[in-house]
Amino acid sequence: MMILIKLGGSVITDKRRYRTFNEETVSRLCNEIAESDRSVLIVHGAGSFGHVLAKRYALQDGLIDYGQVAAAARVQHDVRDLSSKVVDGLLKAGIPAVSVPPGSCFVMDGGRLVAEDTEAIRALASLGIMPVLFGDVVTDRKKGFGICSGDQLMEFLGGLFKPEKVVFVSDVDGLYDKDPKEHPDAVLIAEVTSATLAEVESGIGVDDVTGGVVAKMESMLRMSGDSRECVLVNGNVPGRLHSLLVGEEVISTTAKGGLA
Ligand code: ATP
Ligand code: IP8
């Protein structure tokens, strides 16, 4: 019985300011995960360690000019740095974990993740050492390089480990009909389906090269296809992730019914 969790870049960093790590929040979330006593696998987003420079140098478009190469290397360095901070939080909470950089072990093909060799990841997990993957710059057979999001990695790990529950942790209570940070009258949607997603407006308040909350919901709907519980929850509210992990009802959005 495993739970797959993505710690979103909006909760582990301040997405508006380059390389700003939310250390206290990460440490609290790692403790909430450890105290839930559930078997979990964690992925994390890049937040301001990835999106700020990726957007400035259009890294999501692939190699267009050699001016991007130094930025691609810099972003890889920055997201590895972020990942070691997250893993530090997990180790301090008593969870054995190791950072596994997707850009060093996978490739992409026209934006699609190609992860042929999964032996090391599976072996680490079966030893009880959690492999922690994260949104990264990954080389691409067609585009030179591209951005592999934490959400793409969630779908890949969902296929590999078949978790019974999938949790996306962000800095909002769930999916709203429009961006709650720009519209105080936004209404929270407790349950989202392919049909209701069409009516959602996504704000573009901060730099984000991987499609924002609508792309996240599409990933969640795809993962919910085989009636798996797939939930978006606010990690900035102390105790909420813990409550969700131990099976209590919490304010959140659940994706249902697959992506049409
Ligand atoms: P990252 O991709 O860096 O890992 P994340 O997984 O935390 O980040 P985001 O892609 O930043 O998630 O999506 C969450 C953000 O989406 C929130 O901070 C919120 O302001 C914004 N947002 C825009 N439109 C909506 C909406 N309709 N409902 C909920 N959040 C929205
Ligand atoms: O934060 C994006 O991954 P995400 C990765 O999960 C980079 O969307 C490097 C911008």
PDB file of C-alpha atoms and ligand atoms in Angstrom:
ATOM      1  CA  MET A   1       0.000   0.000   0.000  1.00  0.00           C
ATOM      2  CA  MET A   2       1.995   2.954  -1.244  1.00  0.00           C
ATOM      3  CA  ILE A   3       1.197   6.667  -1.491  1.00  0.00           C
ATOM      4  CA  LEU A   4       2.931   8.722  -4.187  1.00  0.00           C
ATOM      5  CA  ILE A   5       3.405  12.377  -3.172  1.00  0.00           C
ATOM      6  CA  LYS A   6       4.564  15.415  -5.135  1.00  0.00           C
ATOM      7  CA  LEU A   7       5.830  18.322  -3.052  1.00  0.00           C
ATOM      8  CA  GLY A   8       5.044  21.200  -5.428  1.00  0.00           C
ATOM      9  CA  GLY A   9       7.488  23.966  -6.216  1.00  0.00           C
ATOM     10  CA  SER A  10       4.952  26.519  -4.962  1.00  0.00           C
ATOM     11  CA  VAL A  11       5.135  25.117  -1.448  1.00  0.00           C
ATOM     12  CA  ILE A  12       8.825  24.170  -1.123  1.00  0.00           C
ATOM     13  CA  THR A  13      10.068  27.446  -2.678  1.00  0.00           C
ATOM     14  CA  ASP A  14       8.880  30.996  -3.234  1.00  0.00           C
ATOM     15  CA  LYS A  15       8.206  30.813  -6.982  1.00  0.00           C
ATOM     16  CA  ARG A  16       8.467  34.598  -7.344  1.00  0.00           C
ATOM     17  CA  ARG A  17      12.073  34.804  -6.138  1.00  0.00           C
ATOM     18  CA  TYR A  18      15.010  32.927  -7.677  1.00  0.00           C
ATOM     19  CA  ARG A  19      16.337  30.096  -5.448  1.00  0.00           C
ATOM     20  CA  THR A  20      14.253  30.847  -2.335  1.00  0.00           C
ATOM     21  CA  PHE A  21      13.872  27.660  -0.287  1.00  0.00           C
ATOM     22  CA  ASN A  22      11.021  27.355   2.262  1.00  0.00           C
ATOM     23  CA  GLU A  23      13.068  25.425   4.811  1.00  0.00           C
ATOM     24  CA  GLU A  24      10.567  25.492   7.696  1.00  0.00           C
ATOM     25  CA  THR A  25       7.672  24.334   5.542  1.00  0.00           C
ATOM     26  CA  VAL A  26       9.721  21.500   4.028  1.00  0.00           C
ATOM     27  CA  SER A  27      10.879  20.363   7.443  1.00  0.00           C
ATOM     28  CA  ARG A  28       7.273  20.389   8.759  1.00  0.00           C
ATOM     29  CA  LEU A  29       5.976  18.483   5.706  1.00  0.00           C
ATOM     30  CA  CYS A  30       8.744  15.862   6.044  1.00  0.00           C
ATOM     31  CA  ASN A  31       7.760  15.390   9.705  1.00  0.00           C
ATOM     32  CA  GLU A  32       4.065  15.113   8.776  1.00  0.00           C
ATOM     33  CA  ILE A  33       4.962  12.412   6.242  1.00  0.00           C
ATOM     34  CA  ALA A  34       7.171  10.534   8.733  1.00  0.00           C
ATOM     35  CA  GLU A  35       4.521  10.732  11.481  1.00  0.00           C
ATOM     36  CA  SER A  36       1.812   9.354   9.173  1.00  0.00           C
ATOM     37  CA  ASP A  37       3.777   6.073   9.169  1.00  0.00           C
ATOM     38  CA  ARG A  38       2.678   5.341   5.596  1.00  0.00           C
ATOM     39  CA  SER A  39       4.824   3.854   2.869  1.00  0.00           C
ATOM     40  CA  VAL A  40       5.458   6.791   0.546  1.00  0.00           C
ATOM     41  CA  LEU A  41       7.445   7.806  -2.511  1.00  0.00           C
ATOM     42  CA  ILE A  42       8.245  11.501  -2.987  1.00  0.00           C
ATOM     43  CA  VAL A  43       8.759  13.610  -6.103  1.00  0.00           C
ATOM     44  CA  HIS A  44       9.303  17.353  -5.938  1.00  0.00           C
ATOM     45  CA  GLY A  45       8.911  20.321  -8.241  1.00  0.00           C
ATOM     46  CA  ALA A  46      11.555  22.860  -9.179  1.00  0.00           C
ATOM     47  CA  GLY A  47       9.853  26.079  -8.085  1.00  0.00           C
ATOM     48  CA  SER A  48      12.107  29.114  -8.322  1.00  0.00           C
ATOM     49  CA  PHE A  49      15.213  26.884  -8.563  1.00  0.00           C
ATOM     50  CA  GLY A  50      14.009  25.857 -12.042  1.00  0.00           C
ATOM     51  CA  HIS A  51      11.251  27.952 -13.556  1.00  0.00           C
ATOM     52  CA  VAL A  52      12.848  31.409 -13.327  1.00  0.00           C
ATOM     53  CA  LEU A  53      15.909  30.650 -15.490  1.00  0.00           C
ATOM     54  CA  ALA A  54      14.092  28.046 -17.597  1.00  0.00           C
ATOM     55  CA  LYS A  55      11.610  30.732 -18.640  1.00  0.00           C
ATOM     56  CA  ARG A  56      14.258  33.431 -19.164  1.00  0.00           C
ATOM     57  CA  TYR A  57      16.241  31.143 -21.515  1.00  0.00           C
ATOM     58  CA  ALA A  58      13.190  29.332 -23.039  1.00  0.00           C
ATOM     59  CA  LEU A  59      14.655  25.961 -22.060  1.00  0.00           C
ATOM     60  CA  GLN A  60      11.249  24.283 -22.555  1.00  0.00           C
ATOM     61  CA  ASP A  61      11.580  25.017 -26.317  1.00  0.00           C
ATOM     62  CA  GLY A  62      14.766  22.932 -26.610  1.00  0.00           C
ATOM     63  CA  LEU A  63      18.128  23.953 -28.031  1.00  0.00           C
ATOM     64  CA  ILE A  64      17.684  26.979 -30.299  1.00  0.00           C
ATOM     65  CA  ASP A  65      20.953  28.823 -29.696  1.00  0.00           C
ATOM     66  CA  TYR A  66      24.113  28.064 -27.771  1.00  0.00           C
ATOM     67  CA  GLY A  67      23.422  30.904 -25.334  1.00  0.00           C
ATOM     68  CA  GLN A  68      20.994  28.500 -23.636  1.00  0.00           C
ATOM     69  CA  VAL A  69      23.600  25.838 -22.879  1.00  0.00           C
ATOM     70  CA  ALA A  70      25.119  27.509 -19.824  1.00  0.00           C
ATOM     71  CA  ALA A  71      21.598  28.178 -18.475  1.00  0.00           C
ATOM     72  CA  ALA A  72      20.636  24.515 -18.977  1.00  0.00           C
ATOM     73  CA  ALA A  73      23.674  23.455 -16.936  1.00  0.00           C
ATOM     74  CA  ARG A  74      22.957  26.111 -14.295  1.00  0.00           C
ATOM     75  CA  VAL A  75      19.323  24.959 -13.879  1.00  0.00           C
ATOM     76  CA  GLN A  76      20.451  21.343 -13.548  1.00  0.00           C
ATOM     77  CA  HIS A  77      22.826  22.455 -10.815  1.00  0.00           C
ATOM     78  CA  ASP A  78      20.135  24.536  -9.059  1.00  0.00           C
ATOM     79  CA  VAL A  79      17.489  21.779  -9.017  1.00  0.00           C
ATOM     80  CA  ARG A  80      20.079  19.281  -7.690  1.00  0.00           C
ATOM     81  CA  ASP A  81      20.848  21.777  -4.952  1.00  0.00           C
ATOM     82  CA  LEU A  82      17.115  22.087  -4.142  1.00  0.00           C
ATOM     83  CA  SER A  83      16.786  18.318  -4.137  1.00  0.00           C
ATOM     84  CA  SER A  84      19.595  17.871  -1.649  1.00  0.00           C
ATOM     85  CA  LYS A  85      17.809  20.340   0.665  1.00  0.00           C
ATOM     86  CA  VAL A  86      14.570  18.335   0.387  1.00  0.00           C
ATOM     87  CA  VAL A  87      16.417  15.057   1.002  1.00  0.00           C
ATOM     88  CA  ASP A  88      18.129  16.649   4.000  1.00  0.00           C
ATOM     89  CA  GLY A  89      14.645  17.386   5.421  1.00  0.00           C
ATOM     90  CA  LEU A  90      13.593  13.765   4.843  1.00  0.00           C
ATOM     91  CA  LEU A  91      16.735  12.362   6.485  1.00  0.00           C
ATOM     92  CA  LYS A  92      16.253  14.645   9.506  1.00  0.00           C
ATOM     93  CA  ALA A  93      12.656  13.377   9.789  1.00  0.00           C
ATOM     94  CA  GLY A  94      14.024   9.809   9.865  1.00  0.00           C
ATOM     95  CA  ILE A  95      13.154   8.805   6.278  1.00  0.00           C
ATOM     96  CA  PRO A  96      16.071   7.181   4.397  1.00  0.00           C
ATOM     97  CA  ALA A  97      16.114   8.886   0.985  1.00  0.00           C
ATOM     98  CA  VAL A  98      18.444   9.722  -1.893  1.00  0.00           C
ATOM     99  CA  SER A  99      18.135  12.234  -4.682  1.00  0.00           C
ATOM    100  CA  VAL A 100      17.931  10.665  -8.189  1.00  0.00           C
ATOM    101  CA  PRO A 101      18.390  13.361 -10.877  1.00  0.00           C
ATOM    102  CA  PRO A 102      16.229  12.506 -13.917  1.00  0.00           C
ATOM    103  CA  GLY A 103      18.605  14.438 -16.219  1.00  0.00           C
ATOM    104  CA  SER A 104      21.412  12.041 -15.259  1.00  0.00           C
ATOM    105  CA  CYS A 105      19.542   8.768 -15.796  1.00  0.00           C
ATOM    106  CA  PHE A 106      16.766   9.343 -18.353  1.00  0.00           C
ATOM    107  CA  VAL A 107      16.334  10.988 -21.764  1.00  0.00           C
ATOM    108  CA  MET A 108      13.310  12.452 -23.529  1.00  0.00           C
ATOM    109  CA  ASP A 109      12.088  12.044 -27.084  1.00  0.00           C
ATOM    110  CA  GLY A 110      10.205  15.095 -28.328  1.00  0.00           C
ATOM    111  CA  GLY A 111       9.192  15.941 -24.748  1.00  0.00           C
ATOM    112  CA  ARG A 112       8.143  12.374 -23.873  1.00  0.00           C
ATOM    113  CA  LEU A 113      10.071  10.804 -21.003  1.00  0.00           C
ATOM    114  CA  VAL A 114      12.055   7.682 -21.985  1.00  0.00           C
ATOM    115  CA  ALA A 115      12.988   5.795 -18.826  1.00  0.00           C
ATOM    116  CA  GLU A 116      14.151   2.402 -20.006  1.00  0.00           C
ATOM    117  CA  ASP A 117      16.416   1.445 -17.141  1.00  0.00           C
ATOM    118  CA  THR A 118      14.541   1.523 -13.841  1.00  0.00           C
ATOM    119  CA  GLU A 119      16.569  -1.139 -12.042  1.00  0.00           C
ATOM    120  CA  ALA A 120      18.396   1.249  -9.690  1.00  0.00           C
ATOM    121  CA  ILE A 121      15.181   3.037  -8.692  1.00  0.00           C
ATOM    122  CA  ARG A 122      13.380  -0.216  -7.979  1.00  0.00           C
ATOM    123  CA  ALA A 123      16.384  -1.624  -6.089  1.00  0.00           C
ATOM    124  CA  LEU A 124      16.687   1.486  -3.899  1.00  0.00           C
ATOM    125  CA  ALA A 125      12.969   1.335  -3.067  1.00  0.00           C
ATOM    126  CA  SER A 126      13.134  -2.321  -2.175  1.00  0.00           C
ATOM    127  CA  LEU A 127      16.100  -1.622   0.134  1.00  0.00           C
ATOM    128  CA  GLY A 128      13.945   0.967   1.923  1.00  0.00           C
ATOM    129  CA  ILE A 129      15.890   3.953   0.557  1.00  0.00           C
ATOM    130  CA  MET A 130      13.404   6.310  -1.063  1.00  0.00           C
ATOM    131  CA  PRO A 131      14.540   7.439  -4.554  1.00  0.00           C
ATOM    132  CA  VAL A 132      13.545  11.132  -4.785  1.00  0.00           C
ATOM    133  CA  LEU A 133      12.985  12.339  -8.382  1.00  0.00           C
ATOM    134  CA  PHE A 134      12.342  15.958  -9.326  1.00  0.00           C
ATOM    135  CA  GLY A 135      11.534  18.316 -12.201  1.00  0.00           C
ATOM    136  CA  ASP A 136      14.768  18.703 -14.207  1.00  0.00           C
ATOM    137  CA  VAL A 137      16.396  19.669 -17.497  1.00  0.00           C
ATOM    138  CA  VAL A 138      16.695  16.394 -19.426  1.00  0.00           C
ATOM    139  CA  THR A 139      18.424  15.779 -22.760  1.00  0.00           C
ATOM    140  CA  ASP A 140      16.018  15.198 -25.647  1.00  0.00           C
ATOM    141  CA  ARG A 141      16.692  13.042 -28.764  1.00  0.00           C
ATOM    142  CA  LYS A 142      14.856  15.528 -30.978  1.00  0.00           C
ATOM    143  CA  LYS A 143      15.179  18.897 -29.215  1.00  0.00           C
ATOM    144  CA  GLY A 144      18.656  18.702 -27.636  1.00  0.00           C
ATOM    145  CA  PHE A 145      17.178  19.181 -24.192  1.00  0.00           C
ATOM    146  CA  GLY A 146      13.854  19.971 -22.598  1.00  0.00           C
ATOM    147  CA  ILE A 147      12.071  20.254 -19.282  1.00  0.00           C
ATOM    148  CA  CYS A 148      10.774  17.139 -17.595  1.00  0.00           C
ATOM    149  CA  SER A 149       8.260  18.230 -14.949  1.00  0.00           C
ATOM    150  CA  GLY A 150       7.705  16.645 -11.575  1.00  0.00           C
ATOM    151  CA  ASP A 151       4.145  15.959 -12.778  1.00  0.00           C
ATOM    152  CA  GLN A 152       5.468  13.887 -15.743  1.00  0.00           C
ATOM    153  CA  LEU A 153       7.621  11.947 -13.269  1.00  0.00           C
ATOM    154  CA  MET A 154       4.559  11.341 -11.069  1.00  0.00           C
ATOM    155  CA  GLU A 155       2.831   9.676 -14.026  1.00  0.00           C
ATOM    156  CA  PHE A 156       5.913   7.589 -14.776  1.00  0.00           C
ATOM    157  CA  LEU A 157       6.277   6.459 -11.126  1.00  0.00           C
ATOM    158  CA  GLY A 158       2.525   5.861 -10.944  1.00  0.00           C
ATOM    159  CA  GLY A 159       2.938   3.321 -13.753  1.00  0.00           C
ATOM    160  CA  LEU A 160       6.036   1.752 -12.183  1.00  0.00           C
ATOM    161  CA  PHE A 161       4.931   1.434  -8.539  1.00  0.00           C
ATOM    162  CA  LYS A 162       1.110   1.363  -8.871  1.00  0.00           C
ATOM    163  CA  PRO A 163       0.458   3.472  -5.742  1.00  0.00           C
ATOM    164  CA  GLU A 164      -3.005   3.197  -4.204  1.00  0.00           C
ATOM    165  CA  LYS A 165      -3.203   6.960  -3.656  1.00  0.00           C
ATOM    166  CA  VAL A 166      -1.570   9.975  -5.337  1.00  0.00           C
ATOM    167  CA  VAL A 167      -1.175  13.332  -3.601  1.00  0.00           C
ATOM    168  CA  PHE A 168      -0.099  16.667  -5.104  1.00  0.00           C
ATOM    169  CA  VAL A 169       0.891  19.206  -2.445  1.00  0.00           C
ATOM    170  CA  SER A 170       0.666  22.863  -3.418  1.00  0.00           C
ATOM    171  CA  ASP A 171       0.131  26.317  -1.858  1.00  0.00           C
ATOM    172  CA  VAL A 172      -3.636  26.522  -2.499  1.00  0.00           C
ATOM    173  CA  ASP A 173      -6.542  24.558  -0.969  1.00  0.00           C
ATOM    174  CA  GLY A 174      -7.194  22.797  -4.273  1.00  0.00           C
ATOM    175  CA  LEU A 175      -8.425  23.652  -7.764  1.00  0.00           C
ATOM    176  CA  TYR A 176     -10.623  26.745  -8.042  1.00  0.00           C
ATOM    177  CA  ASP A 177     -12.747  27.976 -10.944  1.00  0.00           C
ATOM    178  CA  LYS A 178     -10.097  30.745 -11.346  1.00  0.00           C
ATOM    179  CA  ASP A 179      -6.781  31.641  -9.694  1.00  0.00           C
ATOM    180  CA  PRO A 180      -7.591  32.265  -5.987  1.00  0.00           C
ATOM    181  CA  LYS A 181      -4.550  34.547  -5.653  1.00  0.00           C
ATOM    182  CA  GLU A 182      -5.940  36.960  -8.226  1.00  0.00           C
ATOM    183  CA  HIS A 183      -9.672  36.483  -7.560  1.00  0.00           C
ATOM    184  CA  PRO A 184     -10.816  36.509  -3.916  1.00  0.00           C
ATOM    185  CA  ASP A 185     -14.269  35.258  -5.045  1.00  0.00           C
ATOM    186  CA  ALA A 186     -12.805  32.093  -6.659  1.00  0.00           C
ATOM    187  CA  VAL A 187     -14.747  28.941  -5.751  1.00  0.00           C
ATOM    188  CA  LEU A 188     -13.013  25.719  -4.669  1.00  0.00           C
ATOM    189  CA  ILE A 189     -13.899  22.648  -6.732  1.00  0.00           C
ATOM    190  CA  ALA A 190     -14.006  19.576  -4.452  1.00  0.00           C
ATOM    191  CA  GLU A 191     -14.172  17.078  -7.304  1.00  0.00           C
ATOM    192  CA  VAL A 192     -12.846  17.626 -10.824  1.00  0.00           C
ATOM    193  CA  THR A 193     -13.574  15.593 -13.959  1.00  0.00           C
ATOM    194  CA  SER A 194     -12.525  16.087 -17.597  1.00  0.00           C
ATOM    195  CA  ALA A 195     -15.802  17.908 -18.226  1.00  0.00           C
ATOM    196  CA  THR A 196     -15.518  20.354 -15.310  1.00  0.00           C
ATOM    197  CA  LEU A 197     -11.829  21.080 -16.018  1.00  0.00           C
ATOM    198  CA  ALA A 198     -12.840  22.742 -19.284  1.00  0.00           C
ATOM    199  CA  GLU A 199     -14.463  25.535 -17.244  1.00  0.00           C
ATOM    200  CA  VAL A 200     -11.402  26.307 -15.108  1.00  0.00           C
ATOM    201  CA  GLU A 201      -9.343  29.452 -15.670  1.00  0.00           C
ATOM    202  CA  SER A 202      -5.622  29.214 -14.906  1.00  0.00           C
ATOM    203  CA  GLY A 203      -3.792  32.328 -13.796  1.00  0.00           C
ATOM    204  CA  ILE A 204      -0.293  33.008 -15.101  1.00  0.00           C
ATOM    205  CA  GLY A 205       0.900  35.008 -12.119  1.00  0.00           C
ATOM    206  CA  VAL A 206       4.378  33.478 -11.761  1.00  0.00           C
ATOM    207  CA  ASP A 207       6.990  32.040 -14.099  1.00  0.00           C
ATOM    208  CA  ASP A 208       6.011  28.460 -14.893  1.00  0.00           C
ATOM    209  CA  VAL A 209       7.249  26.625 -17.970  1.00  0.00           C
ATOM    210  CA  THR A 210       5.349  23.389 -17.378  1.00  0.00           C
ATOM    211  CA  GLY A 211       1.755  24.462 -17.882  1.00  0.00           C
ATOM    212  CA  GLY A 212       0.553  25.507 -14.411  1.00  0.00           C
ATOM    213  CA  VAL A 213      -2.428  24.119 -12.606  1.00  0.00           C
ATOM    214  CA  VAL A 214      -4.439  22.997 -15.659  1.00  0.00           C
ATOM    215  CA  ALA A 215      -1.589  20.764 -16.910  1.00  0.00           C
ATOM    216  CA  LYS A 216      -1.306  19.424 -13.357  1.00  0.00           C
ATOM    217  CA  MET A 217      -5.025  18.580 -13.319  1.00  0.00           C
ATOM    218  CA  GLU A 218      -4.693  16.794 -16.668  1.00  0.00           C
ATOM    219  CA  SER A 219      -1.888  14.649 -15.186  1.00  0.00           C
ATOM    220  CA  MET A 220      -4.043  14.002 -12.128  1.00  0.00           C
ATOM    221  CA  LEU A 221      -7.024  12.998 -14.254  1.00  0.00           C
ATOM    222  CA  ARG A 222      -4.853  10.609 -16.315  1.00  0.00           C
ATOM    223  CA  MET A 223      -3.568   9.052 -13.081  1.00  0.00           C
ATOM    224  CA  SER A 224      -7.085   8.765 -11.650  1.00  0.00           C
ATOM    225  CA  GLY A 225      -8.187   6.650 -14.638  1.00  0.00           C
ATOM    226  CA  ASP A 226      -8.129   3.273 -12.911  1.00  0.00           C
ATOM    227  CA  SER A 227     -10.215   4.584  -9.954  1.00  0.00           C
ATOM    228  CA  ARG A 228      -7.150   5.531  -7.953  1.00  0.00           C
ATOM    229  CA  GLU A 229      -7.621   8.379  -5.469  1.00  0.00           C
ATOM    230  CA  CYS A 230      -5.766  11.452  -6.772  1.00  0.00           C
ATOM    231  CA  VAL A 231      -5.834  14.553  -4.568  1.00  0.00           C
ATOM    232  CA  LEU A 232      -4.540  18.167  -4.594  1.00  0.00           C
ATOM    233  CA  VAL A 233      -3.978  19.547  -1.079  1.00  0.00           C
ATOM    234  CA  ASN A 234      -2.562  22.671   0.578  1.00  0.00           C
ATOM    235  CA  GLY A 235       0.833  22.067   2.205  1.00  0.00           C
ATOM    236  CA  ASN A 236       0.929  25.505   3.806  1.00  0.00           C
ATOM    237  CA  VAL A 237      -1.769  24.551   6.318  1.00  0.00           C
ATOM    238  CA  PRO A 238      -0.049  22.713   9.187  1.00  0.00           C
ATOM    239  CA  GLY A 239      -1.362  19.176   9.702  1.00  0.00           C
ATOM    240  CA  ARG A 240      -3.402  18.955   6.494  1.00  0.00           C
ATOM    241  CA  LEU A 241      -1.058  16.606   4.628  1.00  0.00           C
ATOM    242  CA  HIS A 242      -0.772  14.388   7.711  1.00  0.00           C
ATOM    243  CA  SER A 243      -4.583  14.213   8.044  1.00  0.00           C
ATOM    244  CA  LEU A 244      -4.959  13.276   4.376  1.00  0.00           C
ATOM    245  CA  LEU A 245      -2.274  10.579   4.622  1.00  0.00           C
ATOM    246  CA  VAL A 246      -3.932   8.918   7.620  1.00  0.00           C
ATOM    247  CA  GLY A 247      -7.271   8.867   5.801  1.00  0.00           C
ATOM    248  CA  GLU A 248      -9.137  11.813   7.343  1.00  0.00           C
ATOM    249  CA  GLU A 249     -11.403  14.097   5.292  1.00  0.00           C
ATOM    250  CA  VAL A 250      -9.635  17.371   4.444  1.00  0.00           C
ATOM    251  CA  ILE A 251     -10.262  20.428   2.278  1.00  0.00           C
ATOM    252  CA  SER A 252      -8.837  19.432  -1.131  1.00  0.00           C
ATOM    253  CA  THR A 253      -9.673  18.646  -4.774  1.00  0.00           C
ATOM    254  CA  THR A 254     -10.043  15.046  -5.947  1.00  0.00           C
ATOM    255  CA  ALA A 255      -9.582  14.178  -9.639  1.00  0.00           C
ATOM    256  CA  LYS A 256     -12.041  11.540 -10.859  1.00  0.00           C
ATOM    257  CA  GLY A 257     -12.800   9.453 -13.913  1.00  0.00           C
ATOM    258  CA  GLY A 258      -9.685   9.723 -16.106  1.00  0.00           C
ATOM    259  CA  LEU A 259      -8.918  12.230 -18.874  1.00  0.00           C
ATOM    260  CA  ALA A 260     -11.351  12.089 -21.820  1.00  0.00           C
TER     261      ALA A 260
HETATM  262  P1  ATP B   1       5.816  23.342  -9.567  1.00  0.00           P
HETATM  263  O1  ATP B   1       5.280  23.099 -10.951  1.00  0.00           O
HETATM  264  O2  ATP B   1       6.857  24.399  -9.507  1.00  0.00           O
HETATM  265  O3  ATP B   1       6.217  22.089  -8.891  1.00  0.00           O
HETATM  266  P2  ATP B   1       3.318  23.299  -8.062  1.00  0.00           P
HETATM  267  O4  ATP B   1       3.238  21.827  -8.355  1.00  0.00           O
HETATM  268  O5  ATP B   1       3.292  23.675  -6.637  1.00  0.00           O
HETATM  269  O6  ATP B   1       4.588  23.959  -8.739  1.00  0.00           O
HETATM  270  P3  ATP B   1       1.861  25.161  -9.746  1.00  0.00           P
HETATM  271  O7  ATP B   1       2.064  24.680 -11.144  1.00  0.00           O
HETATM  272  O8  ATP B   1       2.630  26.367  -9.283  1.00  0.00           O
HETATM  273  O9  ATP B   1       2.067  23.952  -8.748  1.00  0.00           O
HETATM  274  O10 ATP B   1       0.298  25.371  -9.524  1.00  0.00           O
HETATM  275  C1  ATP B   1      -0.211  25.907  -8.319  1.00  0.00           C
HETATM  276  C2  ATP B   1      -0.451  27.395  -8.507  1.00  0.00           C
HETATM  277  O11 ATP B   1      -1.434  27.558  -9.517  1.00  0.00           O
HETATM  278  C3  ATP B   1      -1.028  28.079  -7.278  1.00  0.00           C
HETATM  279  O12 ATP B   1       0.008  28.755  -6.613  1.00  0.00           O
HETATM  280  C4  ATP B   1      -2.087  29.051  -7.833  1.00  0.00           C
HETATM  281  O13 ATP B   1      -1.800  30.413  -7.582  1.00  0.00           O
HETATM  282  C5  ATP B   1      -2.032  28.842  -9.335  1.00  0.00           C
HETATM  283  N1  ATP B   1      -3.363  28.782  -9.957  1.00  0.00           N
HETATM  284  C6  ATP B   1      -3.691  29.374 -11.134  1.00  0.00           C
HETATM  285  N2  ATP B   1      -4.954  29.127 -11.459  1.00  0.00           N
HETATM  286  C7  ATP B   1      -5.485  28.333 -10.468  1.00  0.00           C
HETATM  287  C8  ATP B   1      -6.753  27.732 -10.241  1.00  0.00           C
HETATM  288  N3  ATP B   1      -7.771  27.877 -11.130  1.00  0.00           N
HETATM  289  N4  ATP B   1      -6.920  26.965  -9.120  1.00  0.00           N
HETATM  290  C9  ATP B   1      -5.895  26.776  -8.243  1.00  0.00           C
HETATM  291  N5  ATP B   1      -4.656  27.332  -8.413  1.00  0.00           N
HETATM  292  C10 ATP B   1      -4.439  28.107  -9.508  1.00  0.00           C
HETATM  293  O1  IP8 B   2       8.377  22.233 -11.089  1.00  0.00           O
HETATM  294  C1  IP8 B   2       9.888  21.851 -13.748  1.00  0.00           C
HETATM  295  O2  IP8 B   2       9.247  20.868 -12.968  1.00  0.00           O
HETATM  296  P1  IP8 B   2       7.969  21.242 -12.108  1.00  0.00           P
HETATM  297  C2  IP8 B   2      11.394  21.632 -13.881  1.00  0.00           C
HETATM  298  O3  IP8 B   2       7.476  19.966 -11.509  1.00  0.00           O
HETATM  299  C3  IP8 B   2      12.203  22.804 -14.278  1.00  0.00           C
HETATM  300  O4  IP8 B   2       6.936  21.828 -13.063  1.00  0.00           O
HETATM  301  C4  IP8 B   2      13.645  22.585 -14.387  1.00  0.00           C
HETATM  302  C5  IP8 B   2      11.730  23.995 -14.549  1.00  0.00           C
END
